[in-house]
PDB file of C-alpha atoms and ligand atoms in Angstrom:
ATOM      1  CA  MET A   1     -13.875  24.853   4.057  1.00  0.00           C
ATOM      2  CA  ALA A   2     -12.743  22.574   1.233  1.00  0.00           C
ATOM      3  CA  ALA A   3     -15.241  19.970   0.111  1.00  0.00           C
ATOM      4  CA  ALA A   4     -14.816  16.524   1.629  1.00  0.00           C
ATOM      5  CA  TRP A   5     -13.943  15.099  -1.783  1.00  0.00           C
ATOM      6  CA  ALA A   6     -11.434  17.776  -2.821  1.00  0.00           C
ATOM      7  CA  GLN A   7      -8.463  15.529  -2.014  1.00  0.00           C
ATOM      8  CA  TRP A   8      -9.925  12.259  -3.259  1.00  0.00           C
ATOM      9  CA  GLU A   9      -7.859  10.684  -6.024  1.00  0.00           C
ATOM     10  CA  HIS A  10      -9.047   7.108  -5.574  1.00  0.00           C
ATOM     11  CA  VAL A  11     -12.369   5.943  -4.190  1.00  0.00           C
ATOM     12  CA  THR A  12     -13.654   2.419  -3.651  1.00  0.00           C
ATOM     13  CA  LYS A  13     -17.334   1.768  -4.152  1.00  0.00           C
ATOM     14  CA  VAL A  14     -18.805  -1.072  -2.125  1.00  0.00           C
ATOM     15  CA  ASP A  15     -21.969  -2.636  -3.526  1.00  0.00           C
ATOM     16  CA  PRO A  16     -24.006  -4.010  -0.608  1.00  0.00           C
ATOM     17  CA  ASP A  17     -25.716  -6.367  -3.066  1.00  0.00           C
ATOM     18  CA  LYS A  18     -22.428  -8.110  -3.936  1.00  0.00           C
ATOM     19  CA  ALA A  19     -20.219 -10.319  -1.794  1.00  0.00           C
ATOM     20  CA  LEU A  20     -16.611  -9.485  -1.075  1.00  0.00           C
ATOM     21  CA  HIS A  21     -13.850 -11.546  -2.632  1.00  0.00           C
ATOM     22  CA  ASP A  22     -12.869 -14.678  -0.684  1.00  0.00           C
ATOM     23  CA  GLY A  23     -10.935 -13.829   2.451  1.00  0.00           C
ATOM     24  CA  ASP A  24     -11.453 -10.046   2.216  1.00  0.00           C
ATOM     25  CA  THR A  25     -13.001  -7.949   4.963  1.00  0.00           C
ATOM     26  CA  TYR A  26     -14.685  -4.544   4.763  1.00  0.00           C
ATOM     27  CA  ALA A  27     -12.109  -3.188   7.183  1.00  0.00           C
ATOM     28  CA  GLY A  28      -9.371  -4.319   4.763  1.00  0.00           C
ATOM     29  CA  ILE A  29     -10.601  -1.893   2.099  1.00  0.00           C
ATOM     30  CA  ALA A  30      -9.269   1.075   4.060  1.00  0.00           C
ATOM     31  CA  ASP A  31      -5.829  -0.557   4.171  1.00  0.00           C
ATOM     32  CA  THR A  32      -5.531  -0.412   0.362  1.00  0.00           C
ATOM     33  CA  GLY A  33      -4.764   3.314   0.580  1.00  0.00           C
ATOM     34  CA  THR A  34      -8.023   4.334  -1.091  1.00  0.00           C
ATOM     35  CA  ASP A  35      -9.101   7.847  -0.047  1.00  0.00           C
ATOM     36  CA  ALA A  36     -12.767   7.158   0.678  1.00  0.00           C
ATOM     37  CA  ILE A  37     -15.442   4.490   0.524  1.00  0.00           C
ATOM     38  CA  ILE A  38     -18.804   4.956  -1.132  1.00  0.00           C
ATOM     39  CA  VAL A  39     -21.463   2.396  -0.283  1.00  0.00           C
ATOM     40  CA  GLY A  40     -23.868   2.233  -3.180  1.00  0.00           C
ATOM     41  CA  GLY A  41     -25.313   0.209  -6.006  1.00  0.00           C
ATOM     42  CA  THR A  42     -28.278   0.039  -8.320  1.00  0.00           C
ATOM     43  CA  THR A  43     -30.274  -2.700  -6.633  1.00  0.00           C
ATOM     44  CA  ASN A  44     -30.952  -3.752  -3.053  1.00  0.00           C
ATOM     45  CA  VAL A  45     -29.216  -0.824  -1.356  1.00  0.00           C
ATOM     46  CA  THR A  46     -31.428  -1.124   1.685  1.00  0.00           C
ATOM     47  CA  GLU A  47     -30.697   0.170   5.129  1.00  0.00           C
ATOM     48  CA  ALA A  48     -30.742  -3.436   6.372  1.00  0.00           C
ATOM     49  CA  ARG A  49     -27.842  -4.223   4.037  1.00  0.00           C
ATOM     50  CA  VAL A  50     -25.940  -0.955   4.461  1.00  0.00           C
ATOM     51  CA  GLN A  51     -26.007  -0.594   8.235  1.00  0.00           C
ATOM     52  CA  PRO A  52     -23.951  -3.748   9.023  1.00  0.00           C
ATOM     53  CA  ILE A  53     -21.292  -2.550   6.555  1.00  0.00           C
ATOM     54  CA  LEU A  54     -21.190   0.864   8.248  1.00  0.00           C
ATOM     55  CA  ASP A  55     -20.918  -0.826  11.625  1.00  0.00           C
ATOM     56  CA  VAL A  56     -17.890  -2.815  10.490  1.00  0.00           C
ATOM     57  CA  LEU A  57     -16.320   0.292   8.945  1.00  0.00           C
ATOM     58  CA  SER A  58     -16.880   2.470  12.001  1.00  0.00           C
ATOM     59  CA  SER A  59     -13.294   2.036  13.186  1.00  0.00           C
ATOM     60  CA  THR A  60     -11.710   3.078   9.873  1.00  0.00           C
ATOM     61  CA  GLU A  61     -10.169   6.501   9.459  1.00  0.00           C
ATOM     62  CA  ILE A  62     -11.209   7.263   5.876  1.00  0.00           C
ATOM     63  CA  PRO A  63     -14.510   8.952   4.966  1.00  0.00           C
ATOM     64  CA  ILE A  64     -17.509   6.713   4.323  1.00  0.00           C
ATOM     65  CA  PHE A  65     -20.358   8.018   2.186  1.00  0.00           C
ATOM     66  CA  VAL A  66     -23.596   6.329   1.156  1.00  0.00           C
ATOM     67  CA  GLU A  67     -25.404   6.750  -2.138  1.00  0.00           C
ATOM     68  CA  PRO A  68     -28.896   6.226  -0.768  1.00  0.00           C
ATOM     69  CA  THR A  69     -31.612   4.396  -2.586  1.00  0.00           C
ATOM     70  CA  TYR A  70     -33.557   3.916   0.627  1.00  0.00           C
ATOM     71  CA  ARG A  71     -35.001   6.154   3.306  1.00  0.00           C
ATOM     72  CA  PRO A  72     -32.626   6.307   6.231  1.00  0.00           C
ATOM     73  CA  SER A  73     -34.304   5.890   9.604  1.00  0.00           C
ATOM     74  CA  SER A  74     -31.598   8.010  11.193  1.00  0.00           C
ATOM     75  CA  SER A  75     -29.936  10.689   9.099  1.00  0.00           C
ATOM     76  CA  HIS A  76     -26.465  10.191  10.462  1.00  0.00           C
ATOM     77  CA  THR A  77     -24.548   7.390  12.091  1.00  0.00           C
ATOM     78  CA  GLU A  78     -21.134   7.500  13.649  1.00  0.00           C
ATOM     79  CA  ALA A  79     -19.378   5.786  10.755  1.00  0.00           C
ATOM     80  CA  LEU A  80     -21.078   7.845   8.076  1.00  0.00           C
ATOM     81  CA  SER A  81     -19.491  11.028   6.710  1.00  0.00           C
ATOM     82  CA  GLY A  82     -22.525  11.856   4.608  1.00  0.00           C
ATOM     83  CA  TYR A  83     -24.748  11.036   1.669  1.00  0.00           C
ATOM     84  CA  LEU A  84     -23.874  11.457  -1.985  1.00  0.00           C
ATOM     85  CA  LEU A  85     -27.123  11.823  -3.859  1.00  0.00           C
ATOM     86  CA  PRO A  86     -26.930  10.789  -7.528  1.00  0.00           C
ATOM     87  CA  ILE A  87     -28.891  12.835 -10.047  1.00  0.00           C
ATOM     88  CA  VAL A  88     -28.789  11.080 -13.417  1.00  0.00           C
ATOM     89  CA  LEU A  89     -28.766  13.922 -15.935  1.00  0.00           C
ATOM     90  CA  ASN A  90     -29.342  11.731 -18.981  1.00  0.00           C
ATOM     91  CA  ALA A  91     -32.036   9.526 -17.438  1.00  0.00           C
ATOM     92  CA  ASP A  92     -35.171   9.232 -19.534  1.00  0.00           C
ATOM     93  CA  ASP A  93     -37.117   8.342 -16.415  1.00  0.00           C
ATOM     94  CA  PRO A  94     -37.549  11.462 -14.231  1.00  0.00           C
ATOM     95  CA  LEU A  95     -37.681   9.207 -11.188  1.00  0.00           C
ATOM     96  CA  TRP A  96     -33.862   9.293 -11.315  1.00  0.00           C
ATOM     97  CA  ILE A  97     -33.569  13.051 -11.815  1.00  0.00           C
ATOM     98  CA  THR A  98     -35.865  14.394  -9.106  1.00  0.00           C
ATOM     99  CA  GLY A  99     -38.572  11.795  -8.442  1.00  0.00           C
ATOM    100  CA  ALA A 100     -36.910   9.457  -5.966  1.00  0.00           C
ATOM    101  CA  HIS A 101     -35.077  12.435  -4.483  1.00  0.00           C
ATOM    102  CA  HIS A 102     -38.312  14.271  -3.835  1.00  0.00           C
ATOM    103  CA  GLU A 103     -39.677  11.252  -2.017  1.00  0.00           C
ATOM    104  CA  TRP A 104     -36.388  10.826  -0.113  1.00  0.00           C
ATOM    105  CA  VAL A 105     -36.429  14.440   1.071  1.00  0.00           C
ATOM    106  CA  ARG A 106     -40.125  14.341   1.921  1.00  0.00           C
ATOM    107  CA  SER A 107     -39.848  11.253   4.047  1.00  0.00           C
ATOM    108  CA  SER A 108     -36.442  11.716   5.705  1.00  0.00           C
ATOM    109  CA  ASP A 109     -35.283  13.891   8.540  1.00  0.00           C
ATOM    110  CA  LEU A 110     -32.128  15.136   6.838  1.00  0.00           C
ATOM    111  CA  GLN A 111     -29.221  17.133   8.118  1.00  0.00           C
ATOM    112  CA  TRP A 112     -28.373  19.056   4.987  1.00  0.00           C
ATOM    113  CA  ASP A 113     -24.688  19.428   5.839  1.00  0.00           C
ATOM    114  CA  TYR A 114     -24.392  15.709   5.206  1.00  0.00           C
ATOM    115  CA  VAL A 115     -26.070  15.635   1.789  1.00  0.00           C
ATOM    116  CA  HIS A 116     -24.188  16.381  -1.431  1.00  0.00           C
ATOM    117  CA  PRO A 117     -25.479  15.853  -4.956  1.00  0.00           C
ATOM    118  CA  GLU A 118     -23.522  14.139  -7.725  1.00  0.00           C
ATOM    119  CA  ALA A 119     -24.406  14.901 -11.349  1.00  0.00           C
ATOM    120  CA  TYR A 120     -24.185  11.523 -13.084  1.00  0.00           C
ATOM    121  CA  ILE A 121     -23.811  11.048 -16.802  1.00  0.00           C
ATOM    122  CA  VAL A 122     -24.402   7.342 -17.478  1.00  0.00           C
ATOM    123  CA  LEU A 123     -22.536   6.091 -20.542  1.00  0.00           C
ATOM    124  CA  ASN A 124     -22.590   2.286 -20.667  1.00  0.00           C
ATOM    125  CA  PRO A 125     -25.961   1.280 -22.180  1.00  0.00           C
ATOM    126  CA  THR A 126     -25.614  -2.330 -21.007  1.00  0.00           C
ATOM    127  CA  SER A 127     -25.062  -1.441 -17.333  1.00  0.00           C
ATOM    128  CA  SER A 128     -27.847  -1.991 -14.839  1.00  0.00           C
ATOM    129  CA  VAL A 129     -27.780   1.687 -13.882  1.00  0.00           C
ATOM    130  CA  ALA A 130     -28.417   2.598 -17.542  1.00  0.00           C
ATOM    131  CA  MET A 131     -31.269   0.126 -17.788  1.00  0.00           C
ATOM    132  CA  TYR A 132     -32.925   1.182 -14.530  1.00  0.00           C
ATOM    133  CA  THR A 133     -32.702   4.879 -15.336  1.00  0.00           C
ATOM    134  CA  GLN A 134     -33.449   4.364 -19.054  1.00  0.00           C
ATOM    135  CA  ALA A 135     -30.421   6.525 -19.693  1.00  0.00           C
ATOM    136  CA  ASP A 136     -29.828   7.872 -23.145  1.00  0.00           C
ATOM    137  CA  CYS A 137     -26.239   6.699 -23.643  1.00  0.00           C
ATOM    138  CA  ASP A 138     -26.143   7.514 -27.355  1.00  0.00           C
ATOM    139  CA  LEU A 139     -24.062  10.615 -26.713  1.00  0.00           C
ATOM    140  CA  ASP A 140     -21.053  11.989 -28.561  1.00  0.00           C
ATOM    141  CA  VAL A 141     -18.316  13.936 -26.843  1.00  0.00           C
ATOM    142  CA  ASP A 142     -20.076  17.274 -27.377  1.00  0.00           C
ATOM    143  CA  ASP A 143     -23.228  15.897 -25.762  1.00  0.00           C
ATOM    144  CA  VAL A 144     -21.279  14.691 -22.732  1.00  0.00           C
ATOM    145  CA  VAL A 145     -19.412  17.993 -22.412  1.00  0.00           C
ATOM    146  CA  ALA A 146     -22.702  19.883 -22.647  1.00  0.00           C
ATOM    147  CA  TYR A 147     -24.179  17.785 -19.828  1.00  0.00           C
ATOM    148  CA  ALA A 148     -21.091  18.550 -17.720  1.00  0.00           C
ATOM    149  CA  GLU A 149     -21.406  22.290 -18.391  1.00  0.00           C
ATOM    150  CA  LEU A 150     -25.128  22.170 -17.683  1.00  0.00           C
ATOM    151  CA  ALA A 151     -24.359  20.418 -14.399  1.00  0.00           C
ATOM    152  CA  GLU A 152     -21.807  22.932 -13.228  1.00  0.00           C
ATOM    153  CA  GLN A 153     -22.924  26.228 -14.725  1.00  0.00           C
ATOM    154  CA  VAL A 154     -26.697  25.875 -14.676  1.00  0.00           C
ATOM    155  CA  LEU A 155     -27.421  23.399 -11.919  1.00  0.00           C
ATOM    156  CA  GLY A 156     -24.528  24.441  -9.679  1.00  0.00           C
ATOM    157  CA  GLN A 157     -23.202  20.914  -9.238  1.00  0.00           C
ATOM    158  CA  GLN A 158     -19.802  20.480  -7.609  1.00  0.00           C
ATOM    159  CA  ILE A 159     -19.375  16.844  -8.622  1.00  0.00           C
ATOM    160  CA  VAL A 160     -19.758  15.540 -12.172  1.00  0.00           C
ATOM    161  CA  TYR A 161     -19.613  11.733 -12.378  1.00  0.00           C
ATOM    162  CA  LEU A 162     -18.907   9.972 -15.665  1.00  0.00           C
ATOM    163  CA  GLU A 163     -20.396   6.550 -15.027  1.00  0.00           C
ATOM    164  CA  TYR A 164     -19.212   3.838 -17.417  1.00  0.00           C
ATOM    165  CA  SER A 165     -20.001   1.126 -14.833  1.00  0.00           C
ATOM    166  CA  GLY A 166     -18.781  -2.228 -16.154  1.00  0.00           C
ATOM    167  CA  MET A 167     -16.706  -0.935 -19.067  1.00  0.00           C
ATOM    168  CA  LEU A 168     -13.629   1.192 -19.489  1.00  0.00           C
ATOM    169  CA  GLY A 169     -14.605   4.544 -20.929  1.00  0.00           C
ATOM    170  CA  ASP A 170     -13.063   6.646 -23.635  1.00  0.00           C
ATOM    171  CA  PRO A 171     -10.181   8.679 -22.107  1.00  0.00           C
ATOM    172  CA  ALA A 172     -10.662  11.381 -24.749  1.00  0.00           C
ATOM    173  CA  VAL A 173     -14.259  11.937 -23.629  1.00  0.00           C
ATOM    174  CA  VAL A 174     -13.144  12.042 -20.004  1.00  0.00           C
ATOM    175  CA  ALA A 175     -10.367  14.541 -20.794  1.00  0.00           C
ATOM    176  CA  SER A 176     -12.716  16.810 -22.766  1.00  0.00           C
ATOM    177  CA  THR A 177     -15.214  16.716 -19.927  1.00  0.00           C
ATOM    178  CA  ARG A 178     -12.660  17.742 -17.349  1.00  0.00           C
ATOM    179  CA  ASP A 179     -11.425  20.528 -19.619  1.00  0.00           C
ATOM    180  CA  ALA A 180     -14.967  21.896 -19.748  1.00  0.00           C
ATOM    181  CA  LEU A 181     -15.304  22.132 -15.968  1.00  0.00           C
ATOM    182  CA  SER A 182     -14.038  25.160 -14.119  1.00  0.00           C
ATOM    183  CA  SER A 183     -14.113  24.127 -10.475  1.00  0.00           C
ATOM    184  CA  ALA A 184     -16.418  21.117 -10.307  1.00  0.00           C
ATOM    185  CA  GLN A 185     -14.642  17.858  -9.620  1.00  0.00           C
ATOM    186  CA  LEU A 186     -14.736  15.082 -12.212  1.00  0.00           C
ATOM    187  CA  PHE A 187     -15.369  11.590 -10.873  1.00  0.00           C
ATOM    188  CA  TYR A 188     -14.726   8.728 -13.266  1.00  0.00           C
ATOM    189  CA  GLY A 189     -16.026   5.188 -12.695  1.00  0.00           C
ATOM    190  CA  GLY A 190     -16.125   2.096 -14.884  1.00  0.00           C
ATOM    191  CA  GLY A 191     -13.972  -0.876 -15.786  1.00  0.00           C
ATOM    192  CA  ILE A 192     -10.877  -0.011 -13.748  1.00  0.00           C
ATOM    193  CA  HIS A 193      -9.343  -3.429 -13.139  1.00  0.00           C
ATOM    194  CA  ASP A 194      -5.563  -3.085 -12.891  1.00  0.00           C
ATOM    195  CA  TYR A 195      -2.645  -0.690 -12.533  1.00  0.00           C
ATOM    196  CA  GLU A 196      -2.669   0.441 -16.175  1.00  0.00           C
ATOM    197  CA  SER A 197      -6.383   1.241 -16.443  1.00  0.00           C
ATOM    198  CA  ALA A 198      -6.230   3.112 -13.135  1.00  0.00           C
ATOM    199  CA  TYR A 199      -3.160   5.052 -14.256  1.00  0.00           C
ATOM    200  CA  GLN A 200      -4.741   5.949 -17.597  1.00  0.00           C
ATOM    201  CA  MET A 201      -8.010   7.279 -16.169  1.00  0.00           C
ATOM    202  CA  ALA A 202      -6.250   9.148 -13.360  1.00  0.00           C
ATOM    203  CA  THR A 203      -4.464  11.231 -15.997  1.00  0.00           C
ATOM    204  CA  VAL A 204      -7.821  12.520 -17.313  1.00  0.00           C
ATOM    205  CA  ALA A 205     -10.149  12.492 -14.278  1.00  0.00           C
ATOM    206  CA  ASP A 206      -9.815  14.156 -10.890  1.00  0.00           C
ATOM    207  CA  THR A 207     -11.086  11.152  -8.980  1.00  0.00           C
ATOM    208  CA  VAL A 208     -11.060   7.508 -10.058  1.00  0.00           C
ATOM    209  CA  ILE A 209     -13.682   5.167  -8.618  1.00  0.00           C
ATOM    210  CA  VAL A 210     -13.352   1.396  -8.599  1.00  0.00           C
ATOM    211  CA  GLY A 211     -16.268  -0.932  -7.963  1.00  0.00           C
ATOM    212  CA  ASP A 212     -16.480  -4.417  -9.452  1.00  0.00           C
ATOM    213  CA  VAL A 213     -12.760  -5.068  -9.090  1.00  0.00           C
ATOM    214  CA  LEU A 214     -13.235  -5.101  -5.304  1.00  0.00           C
ATOM    215  CA  HIS A 215     -15.912  -7.780  -5.477  1.00  0.00           C
ATOM    216  CA  GLU A 216     -14.370  -9.793  -8.304  1.00  0.00           C
ATOM    217  CA  ASP A 217     -10.617  -9.612  -7.683  1.00  0.00           C
ATOM    218  CA  GLY A 218     -10.332  -8.358  -4.116  1.00  0.00           C
ATOM    219  CA  VAL A 219      -8.443  -5.821  -2.067  1.00  0.00           C
ATOM    220  CA  VAL A 220      -5.034  -6.841  -3.444  1.00  0.00           C
ATOM    221  CA  THR A 221      -6.090  -5.673  -6.909  1.00  0.00           C
ATOM    222  CA  VAL A 222      -7.766  -2.566  -5.470  1.00  0.00           C
ATOM    223  CA  GLU A 223      -4.392  -1.740  -3.947  1.00  0.00           C
ATOM    224  CA  GLU A 224      -2.820  -2.099  -7.397  1.00  0.00           C
ATOM    225  CA  THR A 225      -5.313   0.441  -8.763  1.00  0.00           C
ATOM    226  CA  VAL A 226      -4.470   2.822  -5.904  1.00  0.00           C
ATOM    227  CA  ARG A 227      -0.819   2.635  -6.963  1.00  0.00           C
ATOM    228  CA  GLY A 228      -1.765   3.317 -10.585  1.00  0.00           C
ATOM    229  CA  VAL A 229      -3.720   6.416  -9.573  1.00  0.00           C
ATOM    230  CA  ARG A 230      -1.007   7.717  -7.240  1.00  0.00           C
ATOM    231  CA  ASP A 231       1.678   7.274  -9.900  1.00  0.00           C
ATOM    232  CA  ALA A 232      -0.414   9.041 -12.537  1.00  0.00           C
ATOM    233  CA  LYS A 233      -1.051  12.008 -10.240  1.00  0.00           C
ATOM    234  CA  HIS A 234       2.607  12.111  -9.259  1.00  0.00           C
ATOM    235  CA  ASP A 235       3.786  12.026 -12.897  1.00  0.00           C
ATOM    236  CA  SER A 236       1.389  14.699 -14.136  1.00  0.00           C
TER     237      SER A 236
HETATM  238  C1  LIG B 301     -19.816   1.927 -10.423  1.00  0.00           C
HETATM  239  O1  LIG B 301     -18.524   3.773 -11.185  1.00  0.00           O
HETATM  240  C2  LIG B 301     -18.494   2.617 -10.415  1.00  0.00           C
HETATM  241  O2  LIG B 301     -20.801   2.807  -9.938  1.00  0.00           O
HETATM  242  C3  LIG B 301     -17.355   1.728 -10.760  1.00  0.00           C
HETATM  243  O3  LIG B 301     -17.568   0.973 -11.936  1.00  0.00           O
HETATM  244  O4  LIG B 301     -17.870  -1.380 -11.155  1.00  0.00           O
HETATM  245  O5  LIG B 301     -17.030  -0.893 -13.480  1.00  0.00           O
HETATM  246  O6  LIG B 301     -15.581  -0.474 -11.472  1.00  0.00           O
HETATM  247  P1  LIG B 301     -16.989  -0.525 -12.021  1.00  0.00           P
END
């Protein structure tokens, strides 16, 4: 069976620690045409904040995944398609490589079919995810490519996630990373804010993820990024 994310071209990440744009609703995110919703963030992703969002999204058709930074009291809810578990390859703090994960596994009653790892490479040193994980972002393209190969060929990861959260990344680095992967899927996230940036990154990544634009500019602009991604995939 194909992986759940095999067909994802555009994903919207909802940060439970941030408000939606004025007038937007969680249910409205699915209407943008985005392929999936990931609920996740660096701070305050607690079950108390996530569960109401899942409840509101329960009637939507698209897959909903959570990047957990809390221990779920139930391992699966109706609205939830599964968990995407970030492993930050370039974290200096091992808490973000296996530490928190070990605790999560130890203390949760997990259904493994619903848990999928993501191999993150964090590349914006000023982002909160870089600061929390103490990520070494001083990487050249060869370093990034080597992390991607390590992820796929050594660690068996099916998702490699270039995380530029808050800034638009270097398309050449993204393109080289995808070239280095054989079957793993390349997620790109960071700084997508309009049609053009979405189009550009969709030409070099398999899956484009938007985050802040949802909270700052709203679903209308998310929809614009969906169009950018669709056009790029159509033209390539
Ligand atoms: C964050 O990769 C996502 O985890 C998206 O980044 O918030 O910069 O869009 P932005």
